[in-house]
PDB file of C-alpha atoms in Angstrom:
ATOM      1  CA  MET A   1      83.400  79.259  93.664  1.00 48.00           C
ATOM      2  CA  ARG A   2      85.898  81.911  94.755  1.00 55.00           C
ATOM      3  CA  LEU A   3      87.526  82.739  98.043  1.00 58.00           C
ATOM      4  CA  PHE A   4      88.375  86.429  98.420  1.00 54.00           C
ATOM      5  CA  LEU A   5      91.399  87.351 100.524  1.00 58.00           C
ATOM      6  CA  GLY A   6      91.672  91.089 100.798  1.00 54.00           C
ATOM      7  CA  THR A   7      91.892  94.129 102.958  1.00 51.00           C
ATOM      8  CA  GLY A   8      88.278  93.766 104.183  1.00 49.00           C
ATOM      9  CA  PRO A   9      86.393  96.116 105.500  1.00 47.00           C
ATOM     10  CA  TYR A  10      86.792  98.586 102.700  1.00 43.00           C
ATOM     11  CA  VAL A  11      90.147 100.388 102.519  1.00 38.00           C
ATOM     12  CA  ARG A  12      88.670 103.798 103.249  1.00 38.00           C
ATOM     13  CA  TYR A  13      87.491 102.559 106.633  1.00 41.00           C
ATOM     14  CA  ASP A  14      90.840 101.487 108.045  1.00 40.00           C
ATOM     15  CA  LEU A  15      90.721 104.462 110.397  1.00 39.00           C
ATOM     16  CA  GLY A  16      89.580 102.320 113.323  1.00 41.00           C
ATOM     17  CA  GLN A  17      92.599 100.064 113.034  1.00 46.00           C
ATOM     18  CA  ARG A  18      95.068 102.913 112.600  1.00 48.00           C
ATOM     19  CA  ASP A  19      93.651 105.368 115.126  1.00 52.00           C
ATOM     20  CA  PRO A  20      90.891 103.982 117.374  1.00 52.00           C
ATOM     21  CA  ASP A  21      90.506 107.303 119.238  1.00 56.00           C
ATOM     22  CA  ALA A  22      89.871 109.271 116.044  1.00 54.00           C
ATOM     23  CA  TYR A  23      87.450 106.608 114.859  1.00 50.00           C
ATOM     24  CA  LEU A  24      85.575 106.685 118.159  1.00 54.00           C
ATOM     25  CA  SER A  25      85.239 110.470 118.070  1.00 55.00           C
ATOM     26  CA  PHE A  26      84.081 110.341 114.428  1.00 52.00           C
ATOM     27  CA  THR A  27      81.442 107.627 114.839  1.00 54.00           C
ATOM     28  CA  GLY A  28      80.703 107.620 118.558  1.00 60.00           C
ATOM     29  CA  ARG A  29      81.275 103.854 118.483  1.00 61.00           C
ATOM     30  CA  THR A  30      84.226 101.511 118.705  1.00 63.00           C
ATOM     31  CA  PRO A  31      85.392  99.733 115.526  1.00 61.00           C
ATOM     32  CA  GLU A  32      84.224  96.449 117.075  1.00 66.00           C
ATOM     33  CA  GLN A  33      80.661  97.745 117.538  1.00 65.00           C
ATOM     34  CA  VAL A  34      80.493  98.945 113.940  1.00 59.00           C
ATOM     35  CA  ALA A  35      82.010  95.711 112.605  1.00 61.00           C
ATOM     36  CA  ALA A  36      79.434  93.677 114.535  1.00 60.00           C
ATOM     37  CA  ALA A  37      76.634  95.807 113.096  1.00 54.00           C
ATOM     38  CA  SER A  38      77.885  95.330 109.536  1.00 52.00           C
ATOM     39  CA  PHE A  39      76.874  91.656 109.667  1.00 51.00           C
ATOM     40  CA  ASN A  40      73.225  92.614 110.246  1.00 49.00           C
ATOM     41  CA  ASN A  41      72.419  94.715 107.210  1.00 51.00           C
ATOM     42  CA  VAL A  42      70.589  94.794 103.922  1.00 52.00           C
ATOM     43  CA  GLU A  43      72.158  96.795 101.149  1.00 55.00           C
ATOM     44  CA  LEU A  44      70.998  97.893  97.714  1.00 61.00           C
ATOM     45  CA  GLY A  45      73.685  99.446  95.575  1.00 67.00           C
ATOM     46  CA  LEU A  46      76.278  99.159  92.861  1.00 72.00           C
ATOM     47  CA  SER A  47      79.318  96.948  92.933  1.00 74.00           C
ATOM     48  CA  LEU A  48      82.091  96.792  90.374  1.00 78.00           C
ATOM     49  CA  GLN A  49      84.845  94.219  90.380  1.00 79.00           C
ATOM     50  CA  VAL A  50      87.870  94.488  88.133  1.00 82.00           C
ATOM     51  CA  GLY A  51      90.385  91.682  88.106  1.00 83.00           C
ATOM     52  CA  MET A  52      93.601  90.628  86.478  1.00 86.00           C
ATOM     53  CA  GLN A  53      94.342  86.936  86.323  1.00 86.00           C
ATOM     54  CA  VAL A  54      97.821  86.259  87.661  1.00 87.00           C
ATOM     55  CA  SER A  55      97.688  82.469  87.407  1.00 86.00           C
ATOM     56  CA  ARG A  56      95.236  79.742  86.473  1.00 83.00           C
ATOM     57  CA  ARG A  57      93.360  80.017  89.784  1.00 82.00           C
ATOM     58  CA  VAL A  58      94.405  83.368  91.282  1.00 82.00           C
ATOM     59  CA  THR A  59      93.002  86.752  90.304  1.00 82.00           C
ATOM     60  CA  LEU A  60      94.114  90.139  91.615  1.00 82.00           C
ATOM     61  CA  LEU A  61      90.838  91.891  92.299  1.00 79.00           C
ATOM     62  CA  VAL A  62      89.674  95.437  93.005  1.00 78.00           C
ATOM     63  CA  ASP A  63      86.151  95.539  94.419  1.00 75.00           C
ATOM     64  CA  TRP A  64      84.403  98.934  94.473  1.00 75.00           C
ATOM     65  CA  ARG A  65      81.035  99.435  96.160  1.00 70.00           C
ATOM     66  CA  TYR A  66      78.581 102.329  96.356  1.00 69.00           C
ATOM     67  CA  ALA A  67      75.527 101.630  98.470  1.00 63.00           C
ATOM     68  CA  LEU A  68      72.251 103.336  97.617  1.00 59.00           C
ATOM     69  CA  THR A  69      70.358 102.010 100.627  1.00 54.00           C
ATOM     70  CA  ASP A  70      71.707 100.818 103.949  1.00 51.00           C
ATOM     71  CA  LEU A  71      69.716  99.271 106.758  1.00 47.00           C
ATOM     72  CA  TYR A  72      72.230  98.780 109.532  1.00 45.00           C
ATOM     73  CA  ALA A  73      71.657  97.428 113.020  1.00 42.00           C
ATOM     74  CA  VAL A  74      73.450 100.423 114.530  1.00 50.00           C
ATOM     75  CA  PRO A  75      71.775 103.677 113.399  1.00 52.00           C
ATOM     76  CA  GLY A  76      74.014 106.319 111.903  1.00 52.00           C
ATOM     77  CA  ASP A  77      76.768 104.000 110.744  1.00 51.00           C
ATOM     78  CA  SER A  78      75.578 103.441 107.181  1.00 48.00           C
ATOM     79  CA  ASP A  79      77.790 106.186 105.740  1.00 49.00           C
ATOM     80  CA  ILE A  80      80.847 104.509 107.229  1.00 48.00           C
ATOM     81  CA  TYR A  81      80.531 101.216 105.365  1.00 50.00           C
ATOM     82  CA  ALA A  82      78.454 102.342 102.398  1.00 54.00           C
ATOM     83  CA  ARG A  83      81.186 103.433 100.031  1.00 62.00           C
ATOM     84  CA  GLY A  84      84.744 102.444  99.298  1.00 63.00           C
ATOM     85  CA  PHE A  85      86.934  99.823  97.750  1.00 65.00           C
ATOM     86  CA  ARG A  86      89.134  96.909  98.676  1.00 67.00           C
ATOM     87  CA  VAL A  87      92.005  95.177  96.972  1.00 70.00           C
ATOM     88  CA  GLY A  88      92.811  91.512  97.323  1.00 71.00           C
ATOM     89  CA  LEU A  89      93.285  88.116  95.749  1.00 72.00           C
ATOM     90  CA  ALA A  90      90.493  85.830  94.625  1.00 72.00           C
ATOM     91  CA  TYR A  91      91.298  82.125  94.588  1.00 74.00           C
ATOM     92  CA  GLY A  92      89.090  79.977  92.371  1.00 70.00           C
ATOM     93  CA  PHE A  93      88.563  76.317  93.126  1.00 60.00           C
TER      94      PHE A  93
END
């Protein structure tokens, strides 16, 4: 079992945290509304994880995702969370 501690949501979609006004004008929704919708989805796609073990239990991990199909609770937001990457640490226990 692994616990992933990373940038979550994908790095490309930090815009809402850095500039909420720009994010709102781009999506028509607040970052909170989109984040809430991301928990109610089904996704079919490709995911690639590349890691480098830095200790016996800790791995530095890059997780890249490209979604082929997105069924999101909030229509029109699938392109926002469908593609991107995140960087973090995975702790195995």
